[in-house]
Coordinates of C-alpha atoms in Angstrom, one line a residue:
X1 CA 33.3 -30.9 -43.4
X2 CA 36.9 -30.9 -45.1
X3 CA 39.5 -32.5 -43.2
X4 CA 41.7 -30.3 -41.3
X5 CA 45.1 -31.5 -40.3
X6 CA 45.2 -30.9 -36.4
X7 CA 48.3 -28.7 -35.6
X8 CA 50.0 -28.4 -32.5
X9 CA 48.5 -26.6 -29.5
X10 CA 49.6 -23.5 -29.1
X11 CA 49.5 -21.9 -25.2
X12 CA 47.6 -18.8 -24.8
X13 CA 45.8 -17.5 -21.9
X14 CA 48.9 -16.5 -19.8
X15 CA 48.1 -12.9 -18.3
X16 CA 50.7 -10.7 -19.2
X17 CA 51.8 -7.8 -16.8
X18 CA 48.3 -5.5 -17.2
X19 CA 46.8 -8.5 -16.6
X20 CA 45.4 -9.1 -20.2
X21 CA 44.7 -12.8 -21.4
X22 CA 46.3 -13.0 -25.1
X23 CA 45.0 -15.7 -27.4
X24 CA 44.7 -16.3 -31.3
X25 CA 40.9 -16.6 -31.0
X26 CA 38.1 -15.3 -28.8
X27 CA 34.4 -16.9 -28.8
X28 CA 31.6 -14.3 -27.6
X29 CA 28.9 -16.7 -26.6
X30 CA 28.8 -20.8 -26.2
X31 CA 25.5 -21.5 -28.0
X32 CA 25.4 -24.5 -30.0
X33 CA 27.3 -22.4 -32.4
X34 CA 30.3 -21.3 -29.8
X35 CA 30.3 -24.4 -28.6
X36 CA 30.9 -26.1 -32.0
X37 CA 33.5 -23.3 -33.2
X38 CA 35.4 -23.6 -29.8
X39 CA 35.8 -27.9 -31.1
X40 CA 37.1 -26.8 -34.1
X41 CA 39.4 -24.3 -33.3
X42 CA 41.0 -26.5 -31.1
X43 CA 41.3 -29.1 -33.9
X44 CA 43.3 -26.3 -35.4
X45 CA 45.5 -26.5 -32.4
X46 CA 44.8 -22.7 -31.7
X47 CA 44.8 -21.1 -28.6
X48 CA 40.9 -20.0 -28.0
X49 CA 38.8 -18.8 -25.1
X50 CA 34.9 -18.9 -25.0
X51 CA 33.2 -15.5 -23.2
X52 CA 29.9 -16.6 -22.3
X53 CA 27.1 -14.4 -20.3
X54 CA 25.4 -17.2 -18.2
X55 CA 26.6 -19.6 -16.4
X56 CA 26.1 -22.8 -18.4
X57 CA 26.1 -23.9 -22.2
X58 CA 23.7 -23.9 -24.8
X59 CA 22.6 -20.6 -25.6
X60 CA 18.9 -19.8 -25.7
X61 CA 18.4 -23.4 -24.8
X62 CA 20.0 -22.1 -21.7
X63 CA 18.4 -19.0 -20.8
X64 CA 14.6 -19.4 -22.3
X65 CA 13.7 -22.0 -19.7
X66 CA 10.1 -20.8 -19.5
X67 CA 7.2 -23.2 -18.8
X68 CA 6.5 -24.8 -22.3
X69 CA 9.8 -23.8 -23.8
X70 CA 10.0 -26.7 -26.7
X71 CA 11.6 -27.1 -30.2
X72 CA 9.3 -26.9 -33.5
X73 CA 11.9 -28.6 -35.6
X74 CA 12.2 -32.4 -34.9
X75 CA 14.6 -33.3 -31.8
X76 CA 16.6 -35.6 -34.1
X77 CA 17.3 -33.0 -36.7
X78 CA 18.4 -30.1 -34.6
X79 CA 21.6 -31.7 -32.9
X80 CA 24.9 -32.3 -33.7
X81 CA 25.9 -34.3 -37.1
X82 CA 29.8 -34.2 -36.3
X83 CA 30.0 -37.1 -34.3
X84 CA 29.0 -40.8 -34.6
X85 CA 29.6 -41.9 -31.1
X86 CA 26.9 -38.7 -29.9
X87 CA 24.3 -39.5 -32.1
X88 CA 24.2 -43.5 -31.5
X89 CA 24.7 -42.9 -27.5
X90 CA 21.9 -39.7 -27.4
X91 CA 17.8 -40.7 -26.6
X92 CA 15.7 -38.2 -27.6
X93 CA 12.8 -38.8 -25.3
X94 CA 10.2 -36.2 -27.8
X95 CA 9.1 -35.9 -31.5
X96 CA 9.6 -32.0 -30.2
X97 CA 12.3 -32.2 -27.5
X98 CA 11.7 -29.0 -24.8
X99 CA 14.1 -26.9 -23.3
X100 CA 15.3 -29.1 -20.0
X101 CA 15.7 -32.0 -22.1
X102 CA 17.7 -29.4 -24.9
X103 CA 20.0 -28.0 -22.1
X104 CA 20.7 -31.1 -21.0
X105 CA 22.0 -31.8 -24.3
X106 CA 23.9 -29.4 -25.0
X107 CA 25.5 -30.1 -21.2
X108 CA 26.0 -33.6 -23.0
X109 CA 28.0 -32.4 -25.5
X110 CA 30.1 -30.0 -23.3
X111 CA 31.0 -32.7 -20.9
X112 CA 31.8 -35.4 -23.5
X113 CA 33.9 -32.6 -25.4
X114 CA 35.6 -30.9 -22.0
X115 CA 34.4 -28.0 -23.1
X116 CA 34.2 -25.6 -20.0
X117 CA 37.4 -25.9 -19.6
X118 CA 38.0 -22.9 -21.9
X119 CA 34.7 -21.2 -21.2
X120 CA 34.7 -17.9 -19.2
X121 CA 30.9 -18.2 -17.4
X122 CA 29.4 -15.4 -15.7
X123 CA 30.9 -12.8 -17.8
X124 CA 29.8 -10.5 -20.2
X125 CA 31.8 -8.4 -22.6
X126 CA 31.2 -5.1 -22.7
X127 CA 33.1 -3.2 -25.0
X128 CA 35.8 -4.6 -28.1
X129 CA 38.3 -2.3 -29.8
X130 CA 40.5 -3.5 -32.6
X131 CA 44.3 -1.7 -32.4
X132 CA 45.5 -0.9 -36.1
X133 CA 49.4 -0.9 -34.8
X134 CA 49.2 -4.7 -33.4
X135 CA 45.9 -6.2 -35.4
X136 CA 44.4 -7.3 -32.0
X137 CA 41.0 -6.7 -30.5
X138 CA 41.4 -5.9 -27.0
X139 CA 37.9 -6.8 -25.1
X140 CA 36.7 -5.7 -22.2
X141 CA 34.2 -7.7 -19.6
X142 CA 31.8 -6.8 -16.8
X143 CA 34.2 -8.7 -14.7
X144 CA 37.3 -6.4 -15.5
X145 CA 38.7 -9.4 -17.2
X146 CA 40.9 -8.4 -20.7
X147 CA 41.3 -10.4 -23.1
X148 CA 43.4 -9.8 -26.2
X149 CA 42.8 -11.8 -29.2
X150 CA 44.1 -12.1 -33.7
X151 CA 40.6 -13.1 -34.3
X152 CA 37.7 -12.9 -33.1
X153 CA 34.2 -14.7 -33.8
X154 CA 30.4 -13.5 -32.5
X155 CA 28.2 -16.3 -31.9
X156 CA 26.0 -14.5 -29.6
X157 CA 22.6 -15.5 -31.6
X158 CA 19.6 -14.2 -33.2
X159 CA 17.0 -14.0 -30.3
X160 CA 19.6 -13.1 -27.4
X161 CA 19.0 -9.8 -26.8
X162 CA 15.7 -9.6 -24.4
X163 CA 12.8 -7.0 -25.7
X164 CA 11.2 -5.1 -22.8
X165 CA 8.3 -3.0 -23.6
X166 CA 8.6 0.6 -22.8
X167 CA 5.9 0.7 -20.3
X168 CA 6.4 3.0 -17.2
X169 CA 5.9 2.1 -13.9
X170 CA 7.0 -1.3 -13.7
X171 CA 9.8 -0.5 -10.9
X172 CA 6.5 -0.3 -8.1
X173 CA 4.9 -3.2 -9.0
X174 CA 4.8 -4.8 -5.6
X175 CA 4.6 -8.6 -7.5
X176 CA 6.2 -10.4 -9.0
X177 CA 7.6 -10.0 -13.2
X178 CA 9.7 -12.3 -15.8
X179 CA 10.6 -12.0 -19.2
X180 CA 10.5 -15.4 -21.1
X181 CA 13.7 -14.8 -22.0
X182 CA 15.8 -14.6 -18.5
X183 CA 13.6 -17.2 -16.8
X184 CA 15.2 -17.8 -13.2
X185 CA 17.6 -20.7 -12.9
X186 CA 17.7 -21.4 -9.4
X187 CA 14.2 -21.4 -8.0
X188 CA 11.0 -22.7 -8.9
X189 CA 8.4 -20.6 -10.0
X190 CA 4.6 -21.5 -9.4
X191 CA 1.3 -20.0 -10.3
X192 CA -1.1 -21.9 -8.4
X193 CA -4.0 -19.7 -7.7
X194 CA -2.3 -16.3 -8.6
X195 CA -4.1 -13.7 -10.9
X196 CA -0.8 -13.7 -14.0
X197 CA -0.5 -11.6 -16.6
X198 CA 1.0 -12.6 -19.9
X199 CA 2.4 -9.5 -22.5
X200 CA 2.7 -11.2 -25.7
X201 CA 0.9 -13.6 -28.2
X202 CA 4.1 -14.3 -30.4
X203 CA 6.4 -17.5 -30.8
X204 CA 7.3 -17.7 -26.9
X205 CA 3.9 -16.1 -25.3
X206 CA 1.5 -19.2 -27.3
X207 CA 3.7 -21.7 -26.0
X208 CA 3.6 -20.1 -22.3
X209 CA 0.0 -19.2 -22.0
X210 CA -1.3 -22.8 -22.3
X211 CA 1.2 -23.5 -19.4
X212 CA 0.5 -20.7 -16.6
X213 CA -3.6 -21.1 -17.6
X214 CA -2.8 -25.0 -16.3
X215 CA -2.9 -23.6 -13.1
X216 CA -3.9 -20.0 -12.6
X217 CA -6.4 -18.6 -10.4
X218 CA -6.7 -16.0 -13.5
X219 CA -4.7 -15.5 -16.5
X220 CA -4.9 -12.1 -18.5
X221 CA -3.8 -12.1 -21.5
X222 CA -2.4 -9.0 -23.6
X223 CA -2.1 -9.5 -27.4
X224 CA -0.5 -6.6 -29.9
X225 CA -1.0 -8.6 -32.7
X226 CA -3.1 -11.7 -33.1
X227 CA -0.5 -14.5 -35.3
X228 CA -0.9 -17.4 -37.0
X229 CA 0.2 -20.8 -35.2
X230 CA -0.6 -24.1 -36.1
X231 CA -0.6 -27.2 -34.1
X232 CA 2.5 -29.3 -32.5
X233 CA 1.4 -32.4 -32.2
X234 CA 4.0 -33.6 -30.5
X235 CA 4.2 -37.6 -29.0
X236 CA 6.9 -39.5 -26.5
X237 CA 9.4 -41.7 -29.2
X238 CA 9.4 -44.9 -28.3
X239 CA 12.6 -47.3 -28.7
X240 CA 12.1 -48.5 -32.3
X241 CA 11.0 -44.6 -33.1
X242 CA 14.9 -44.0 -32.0
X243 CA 16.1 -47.1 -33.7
X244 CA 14.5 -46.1 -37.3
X245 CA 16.0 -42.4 -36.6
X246 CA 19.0 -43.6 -36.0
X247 CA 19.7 -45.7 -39.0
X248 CA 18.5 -42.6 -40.9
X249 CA 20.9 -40.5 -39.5
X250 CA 23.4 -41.2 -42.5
X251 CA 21.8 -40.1 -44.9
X252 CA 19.3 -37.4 -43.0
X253 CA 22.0 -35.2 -42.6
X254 CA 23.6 -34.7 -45.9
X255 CA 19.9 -34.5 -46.9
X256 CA 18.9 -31.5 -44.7
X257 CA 21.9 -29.6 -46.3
X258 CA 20.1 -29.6 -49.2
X259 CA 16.8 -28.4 -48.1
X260 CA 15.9 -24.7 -48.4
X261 CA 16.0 -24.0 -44.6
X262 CA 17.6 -27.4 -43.4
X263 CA 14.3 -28.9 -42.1
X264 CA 13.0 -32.2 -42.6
X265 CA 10.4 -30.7 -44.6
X266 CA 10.8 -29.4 -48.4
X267 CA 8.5 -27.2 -50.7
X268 CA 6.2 -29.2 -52.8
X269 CA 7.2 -27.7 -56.3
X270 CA 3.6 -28.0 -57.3
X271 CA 1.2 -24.9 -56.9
X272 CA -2.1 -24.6 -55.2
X273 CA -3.3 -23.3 -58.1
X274 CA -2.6 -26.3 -60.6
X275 CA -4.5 -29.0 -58.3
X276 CA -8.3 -29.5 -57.8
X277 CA -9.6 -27.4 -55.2
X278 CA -11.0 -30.6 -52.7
X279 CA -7.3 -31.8 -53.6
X280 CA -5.9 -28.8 -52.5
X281 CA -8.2 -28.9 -49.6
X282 CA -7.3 -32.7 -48.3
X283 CA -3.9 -31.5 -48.9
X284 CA -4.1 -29.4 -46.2
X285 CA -6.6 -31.4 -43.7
X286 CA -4.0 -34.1 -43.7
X287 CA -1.0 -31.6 -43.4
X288 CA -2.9 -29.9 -40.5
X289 CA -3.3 -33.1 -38.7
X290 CA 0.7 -34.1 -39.0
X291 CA 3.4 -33.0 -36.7
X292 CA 5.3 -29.6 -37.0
X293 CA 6.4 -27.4 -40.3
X294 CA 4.2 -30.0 -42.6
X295 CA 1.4 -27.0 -41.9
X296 CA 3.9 -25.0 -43.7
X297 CA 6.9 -26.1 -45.4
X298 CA 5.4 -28.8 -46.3
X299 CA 3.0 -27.5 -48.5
X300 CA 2.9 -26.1 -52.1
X301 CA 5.1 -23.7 -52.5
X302 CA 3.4 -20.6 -54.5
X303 CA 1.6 -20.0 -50.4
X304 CA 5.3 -18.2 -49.5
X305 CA 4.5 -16.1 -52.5
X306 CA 1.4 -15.8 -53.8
X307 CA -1.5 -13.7 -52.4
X308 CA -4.2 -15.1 -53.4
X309 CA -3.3 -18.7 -52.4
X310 CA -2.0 -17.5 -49.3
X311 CA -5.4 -16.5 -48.5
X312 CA -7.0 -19.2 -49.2
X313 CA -4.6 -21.3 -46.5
X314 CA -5.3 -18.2 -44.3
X315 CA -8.8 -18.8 -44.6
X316 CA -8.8 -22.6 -43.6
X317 CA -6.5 -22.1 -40.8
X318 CA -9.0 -19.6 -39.7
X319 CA -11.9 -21.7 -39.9
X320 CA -9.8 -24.5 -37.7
X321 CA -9.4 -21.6 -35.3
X322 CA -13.2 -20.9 -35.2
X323 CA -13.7 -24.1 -34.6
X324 CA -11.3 -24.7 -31.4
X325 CA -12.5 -21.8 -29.5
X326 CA -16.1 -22.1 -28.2
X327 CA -17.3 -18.1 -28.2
X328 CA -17.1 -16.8 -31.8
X329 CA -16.1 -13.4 -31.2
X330 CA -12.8 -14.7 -29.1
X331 CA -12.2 -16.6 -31.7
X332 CA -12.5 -13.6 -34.1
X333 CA -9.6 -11.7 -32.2
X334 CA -7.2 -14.5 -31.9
X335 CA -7.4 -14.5 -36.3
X336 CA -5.1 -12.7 -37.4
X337 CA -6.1 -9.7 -40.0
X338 CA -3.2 -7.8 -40.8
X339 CA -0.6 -10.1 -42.3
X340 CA -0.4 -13.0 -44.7
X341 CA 0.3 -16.3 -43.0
X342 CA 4.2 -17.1 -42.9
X343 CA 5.0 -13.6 -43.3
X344 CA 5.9 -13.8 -39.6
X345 CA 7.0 -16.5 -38.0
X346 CA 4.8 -18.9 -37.5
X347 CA 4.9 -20.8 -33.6
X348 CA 4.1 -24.4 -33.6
X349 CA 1.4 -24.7 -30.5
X350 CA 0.1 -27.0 -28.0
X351 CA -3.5 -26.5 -26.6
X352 CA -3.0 -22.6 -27.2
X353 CA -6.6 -21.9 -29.0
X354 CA -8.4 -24.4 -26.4
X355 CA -7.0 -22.2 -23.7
X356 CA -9.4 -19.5 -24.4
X357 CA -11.9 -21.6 -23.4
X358 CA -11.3 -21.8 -19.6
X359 CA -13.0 -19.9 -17.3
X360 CA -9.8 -18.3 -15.5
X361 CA -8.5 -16.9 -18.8
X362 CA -9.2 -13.5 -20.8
X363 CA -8.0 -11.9 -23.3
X364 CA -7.6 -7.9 -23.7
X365 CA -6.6 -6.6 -27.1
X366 CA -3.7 -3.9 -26.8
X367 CA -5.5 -2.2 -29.7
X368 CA -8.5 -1.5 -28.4
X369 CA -7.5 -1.3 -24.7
X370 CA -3.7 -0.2 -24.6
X371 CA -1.5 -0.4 -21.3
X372 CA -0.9 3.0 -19.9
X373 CA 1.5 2.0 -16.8
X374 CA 2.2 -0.7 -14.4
X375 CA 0.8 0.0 -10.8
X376 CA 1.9 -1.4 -7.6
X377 CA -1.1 -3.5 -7.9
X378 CA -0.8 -4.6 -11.8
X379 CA -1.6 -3.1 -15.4
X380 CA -3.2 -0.4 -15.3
X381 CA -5.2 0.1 -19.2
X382 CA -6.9 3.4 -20.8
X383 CA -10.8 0.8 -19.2
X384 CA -9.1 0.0 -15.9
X385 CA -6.6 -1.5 -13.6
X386 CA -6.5 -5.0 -13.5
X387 CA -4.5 -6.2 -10.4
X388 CA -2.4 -9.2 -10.8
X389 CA 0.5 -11.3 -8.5
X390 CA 2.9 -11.9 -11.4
X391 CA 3.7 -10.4 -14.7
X392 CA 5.0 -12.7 -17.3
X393 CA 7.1 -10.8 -20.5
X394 CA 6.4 -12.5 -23.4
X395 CA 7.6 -9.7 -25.6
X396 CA 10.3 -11.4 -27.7
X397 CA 13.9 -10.1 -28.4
X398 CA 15.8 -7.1 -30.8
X399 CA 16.7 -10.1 -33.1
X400 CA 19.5 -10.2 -35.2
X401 CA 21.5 -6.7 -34.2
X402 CA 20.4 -6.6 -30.8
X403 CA 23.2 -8.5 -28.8
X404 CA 26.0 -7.1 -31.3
X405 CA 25.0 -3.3 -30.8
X406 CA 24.7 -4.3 -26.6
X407 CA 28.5 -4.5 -27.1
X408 CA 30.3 -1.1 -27.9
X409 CA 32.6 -2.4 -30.9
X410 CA 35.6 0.4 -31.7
X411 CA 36.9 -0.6 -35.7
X412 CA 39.5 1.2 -37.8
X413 CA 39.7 4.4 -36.6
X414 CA 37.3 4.4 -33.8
X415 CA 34.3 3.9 -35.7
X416 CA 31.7 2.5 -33.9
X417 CA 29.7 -0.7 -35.1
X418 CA 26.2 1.2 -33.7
X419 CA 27.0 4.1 -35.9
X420 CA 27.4 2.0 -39.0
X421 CA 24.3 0.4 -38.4
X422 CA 22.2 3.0 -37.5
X423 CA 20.3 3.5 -40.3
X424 CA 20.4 -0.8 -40.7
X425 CA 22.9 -3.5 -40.5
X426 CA 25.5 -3.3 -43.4
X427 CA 27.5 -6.7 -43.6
X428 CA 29.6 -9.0 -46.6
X429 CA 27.5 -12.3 -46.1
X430 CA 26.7 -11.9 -43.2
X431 CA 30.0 -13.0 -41.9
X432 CA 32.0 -9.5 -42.1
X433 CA 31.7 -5.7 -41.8
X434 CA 33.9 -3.5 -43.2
X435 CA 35.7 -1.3 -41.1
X436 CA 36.1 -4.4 -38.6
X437 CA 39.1 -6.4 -39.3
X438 CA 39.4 -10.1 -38.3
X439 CA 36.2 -9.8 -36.6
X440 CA 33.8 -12.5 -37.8
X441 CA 29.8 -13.1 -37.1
X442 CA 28.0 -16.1 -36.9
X443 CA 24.5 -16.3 -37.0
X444 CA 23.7 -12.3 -37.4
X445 CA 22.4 -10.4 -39.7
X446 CA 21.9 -11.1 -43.2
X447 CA 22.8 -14.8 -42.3
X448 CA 20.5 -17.9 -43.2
X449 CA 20.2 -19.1 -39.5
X450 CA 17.3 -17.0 -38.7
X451 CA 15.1 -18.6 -41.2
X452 CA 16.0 -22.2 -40.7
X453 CA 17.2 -24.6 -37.9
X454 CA 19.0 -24.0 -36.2
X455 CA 22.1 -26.4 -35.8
X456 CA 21.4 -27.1 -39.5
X457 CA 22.5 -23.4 -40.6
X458 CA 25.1 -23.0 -38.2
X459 CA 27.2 -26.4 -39.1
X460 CA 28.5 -25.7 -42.2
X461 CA 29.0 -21.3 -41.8
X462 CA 31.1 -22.6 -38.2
X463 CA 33.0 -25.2 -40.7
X464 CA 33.6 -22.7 -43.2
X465 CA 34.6 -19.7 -40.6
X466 CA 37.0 -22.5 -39.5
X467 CA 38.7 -22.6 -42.9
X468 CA 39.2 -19.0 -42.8
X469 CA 41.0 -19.2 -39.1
X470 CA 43.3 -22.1 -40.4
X471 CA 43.9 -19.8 -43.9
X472 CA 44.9 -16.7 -41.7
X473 CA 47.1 -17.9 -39.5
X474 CA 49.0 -20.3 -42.0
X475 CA 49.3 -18.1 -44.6
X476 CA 50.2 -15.1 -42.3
X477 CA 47.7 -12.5 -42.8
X478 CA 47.5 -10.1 -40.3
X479 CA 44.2 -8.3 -41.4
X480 CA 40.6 -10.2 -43.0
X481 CA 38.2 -7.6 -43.8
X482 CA 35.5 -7.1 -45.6
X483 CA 35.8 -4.7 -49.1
X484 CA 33.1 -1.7 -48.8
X485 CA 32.4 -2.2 -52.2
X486 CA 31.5 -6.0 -52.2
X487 CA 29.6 -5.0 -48.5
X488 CA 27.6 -2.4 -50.5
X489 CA 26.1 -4.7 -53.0
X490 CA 25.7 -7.7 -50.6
X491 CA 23.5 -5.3 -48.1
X492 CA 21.6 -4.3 -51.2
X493 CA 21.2 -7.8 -52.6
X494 CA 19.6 -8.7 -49.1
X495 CA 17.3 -5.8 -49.4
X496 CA 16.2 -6.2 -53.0
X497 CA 15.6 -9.6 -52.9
X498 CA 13.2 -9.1 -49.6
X499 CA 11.6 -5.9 -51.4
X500 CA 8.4 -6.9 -53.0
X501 CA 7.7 -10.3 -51.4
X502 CA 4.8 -11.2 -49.0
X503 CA 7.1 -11.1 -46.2
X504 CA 8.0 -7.3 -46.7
X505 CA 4.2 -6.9 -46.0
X506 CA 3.9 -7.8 -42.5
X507 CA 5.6 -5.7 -39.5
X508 CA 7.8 -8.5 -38.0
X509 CA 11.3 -9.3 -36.2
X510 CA 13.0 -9.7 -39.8
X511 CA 12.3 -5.6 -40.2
X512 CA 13.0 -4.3 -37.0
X513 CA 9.1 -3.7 -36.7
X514 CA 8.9 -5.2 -32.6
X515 CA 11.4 -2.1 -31.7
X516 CA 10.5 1.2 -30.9
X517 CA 12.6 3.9 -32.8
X518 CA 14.6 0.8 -34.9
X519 CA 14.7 0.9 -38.5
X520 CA 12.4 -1.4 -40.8
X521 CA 15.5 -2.7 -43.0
X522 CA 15.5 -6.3 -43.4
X523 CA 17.9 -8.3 -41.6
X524 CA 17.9 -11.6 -42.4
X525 CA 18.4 -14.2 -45.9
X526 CA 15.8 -14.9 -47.7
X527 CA 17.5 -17.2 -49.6
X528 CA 18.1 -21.0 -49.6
X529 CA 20.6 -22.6 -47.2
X530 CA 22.6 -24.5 -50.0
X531 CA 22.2 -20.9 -52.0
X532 CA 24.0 -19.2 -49.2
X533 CA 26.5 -21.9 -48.4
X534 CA 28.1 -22.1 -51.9
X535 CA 28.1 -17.9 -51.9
X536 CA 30.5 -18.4 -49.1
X537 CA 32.4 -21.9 -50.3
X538 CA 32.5 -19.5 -54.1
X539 CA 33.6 -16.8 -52.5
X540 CA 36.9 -18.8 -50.3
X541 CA 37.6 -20.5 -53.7
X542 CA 38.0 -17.5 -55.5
X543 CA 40.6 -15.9 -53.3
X544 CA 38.7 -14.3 -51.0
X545 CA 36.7 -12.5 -53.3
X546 CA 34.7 -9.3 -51.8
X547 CA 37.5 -9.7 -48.6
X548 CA 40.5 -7.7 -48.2
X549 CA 43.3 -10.0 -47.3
X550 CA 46.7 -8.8 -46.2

């Protein structure tokens, strides 16, 4: 990133005589993104405090710790770029690294950096109101802690905000229940022998499955939707594995800015339509036998957009699925038939299809035989009651607005940030919304991050929200916001550019589709990740165009 010069530090923190903490800037969440904004800021010598809900760093990394729980972008190409002496002292023990050896990363990272020291743990905020007269927001925590704060930045995430199916009952079930998504911390949770239930097939469920089926007594599973995943493959790195990454690291990362979702993996320009079809066809043996997104970003490009070669890749993923499962008609309901493949996101698995091929595992389709209520006994469905010891969530998140409308957020005149987005999230860029002064998100809605990698997308919008901080409080603004007008045609632009494609065909977390009652408005960027970089580098160069500054 550009240099910054480091300025003084500058105290904050002091509780004043209601007891409210004052600093320039306020965190909400230390993710991988928090957790790199809170270095920065600090490098602006900037008083800053980090509110974070658990107790630890590192974001979903900290709270999904779910059997099986495991990246699907390469370990080497998800961490931190910022500093040298990280990446040469940092082993990654897996191609795929999973979620203890993530969280101890990201622990890594905090310790190295002394980051807890300005991290609040263990609290939540609950409510955020911005006061016209002084410029502040004034936030309010479970705890009763205030804090006061010029600016303030969201990093609470994309899938932070747990989805629990509305399914009554659940409060007698005598077992015992998780979601995926607030897997306990502090005890160890077996299934040796127990009859589990897992509700959901998505991204988390196909990597949990394969896990609790390890050792089961009986494992039901309930699928909504069947979805295309493709295989893993994922293998220990050996010393001179790391030693090759390593001296790739300089020029990996400035290569993975570049890319369309900051993966190691790039669109083949070429269509599936231009080669021979046993070309075509190697093409994608050889892809389906390689590690990770080769399956799919890999590949020629016209499968994100064109029907008909989309269904041709549909078709020979679905023939490898025929072909893991052993009893054809199981097979024939784990195929998906109501979406195009990469419409939703697709989960990189390990063993998943093979599972239905044990003895101690079944699968009930919610379509044909849909859960009425939990008993005290297990799930009762419109066939039967089918008693289980444990019930395992696997039902996925309200992604992208979900943790900001958790939080009751008071703007110019008492406007509420729910009621805005009622009908759908409005938002400049992703980064602002107008009505909302010197409030920033990271990582929300309309932003690339939720169709890329992670640390990839995040880097360079936490380097440029830096920027901003340093411009406001040197220059001496005392308001950032974004112009309704310039908000307007951004929100539309998102839309537009979504309307029509193949994506806008399949019910999915990028419309809001997984949540009863929500509406289907697309939330993310469809867009490239240098696209949307330079939008936001174009738009700082050109005074703040689309922002009201003063």
């Amino acid at each position: 990133m550009t240099e910054i010069a480091t300025r003084p530090d500058v105290s904050g923190g002091q509780p004043d005589e209601a007891g409210v903490r004052s600093y320039d800037v306020v965190i909400v969440g230390a993710g991988l993104t928090g957790m790199y904004q809170l270095k920065l800021a600090r490098e602006l010598g900037r008083s800053v405090r980090v509110i974070e809900a658990g107790s630890g760093v590192g974001g979903t990394w900290y709270w999904n710790a779910y059997p099986g729980a495991r990246l699907d972008s390469e370990s080497h190409s998800y961490q931190y770029s910022f500093d040298e002496e990280l990446l040469e002292e940092w082993r990654w023990k897996e191609m795929f690294a999973g979620q203890p050896e993530l969280e101890s990363y990201y622990n890594h990272v905090a310790d190295k950096l002394d980051l807890r020291r300005d991290i609040d743990f263990d609290t939540r905020i609950e409510s955020m109101v911005f006061d016209e007269e002084t410029n502040c927001w004034t936030l309010n925590s479970t705890t009763g802690e205030v804090y006061r704060a010029r600016f303030v930045i969201m990093a609470t995430g994309i899938l932070s905000d747990p989805n629990f199916p509305r399914i009554p009952g659940l409060d007698r079930f005598e077992g015992e229940w998780y979601h995926t998504s607030l897997w306990p911390k502090d005890e160890e949770i077996g299934f040796e022998g127990k009859r589990i239930a897992v509700i959901g097939t998505g991204a988390t469920g196909v990597q949990v499955i394969p896990e609790v089926a390890k050792t089961a007594g009986h494992l039901t599973v309930f699928q909504r939707t069947a979805n295309w995943a493709v295989p893993l493959r994922n293998r220990p790195l050996s010393d001179d594995d790391m030693a090759t990454i390593r001296a790739g690291y300089q020029d990996m990362f400035p290569y993975l800015r570049q890319t369309f979702s900051g993966f190691l993996h790039s669109w083949d320009p070429v269509k599936s339509t231009e080669v021979a079809p046993e070309v075509r066809d190697a093409r994608y043996e050889e892809a389906f036998n390689s590690p990770g997104f080769t399956k799919w970003i890999g590949l020629y490009n016209d499968l994100a957009y064109d029907a008909e070669a989309n269904k041709i890749y549909c078709e020979f993923l679905a023939e490898k699925i025929r072909e893991r499962v052993n009893d054809p008609e199981i097979a024939e309901k784990l195929i998906p038939n109501d979406h195009y493949f990469g419409t939703k996101r697709v989960p990189c698995e390990t063993n998943y299809y093979e599972t239905y091929n044990k003895d101690n595992v079944d699968l009930v389709l919610l379509k044909e035989n849909p859960i009425t209520e939990i008993t005290e006994k297990g799930v009762l469905t419109e066939q039967g009651e089918i008693e289980v010891d444990t019930i395992i969530f696997a039902t996925g998140f309200d992604a992208f607005t979900g943790a900001l409308n958790k939080i009751d957020i008071r703007g110019i005149g008492g406007q509420t940030m729910r009621d805005k987005w009622k009908n759908g999230p409005h938002t400049y860029m992703g980064m602002q919304v107008a009505g909302f002064p010197n409030l920033f998100i990271e990582g929300g809605p309309h932003g690339k991050g939720g169709h890329g990698n992670g640390p990839r997308c995040s880097e360079p919008v936490v380097e440029w929200v830096t920027k901003v901080v340093d411009d406001f409080f040197t220059k001496g603004w005392q308001r950032i916001d974004a112009d309704p007008e310039a908000e307007a045609v951004w929100t539309k632009q998102v839309a537009d550019t979504a309307a029509g494609t193949l994506q806008a065909t399949a019910k999915s977390i990028f419309f809001g589709d997984n949540i009863p009652g929500k509406p289907r408005v697309y939330v993310a960027y469809i867009g490239s990740l240098p696209e949307f970089v330079q939008t936001l580098e174009n738009a700082r160069d050109e005074n703040y165009r689309g922002f009201l500054v003063h």
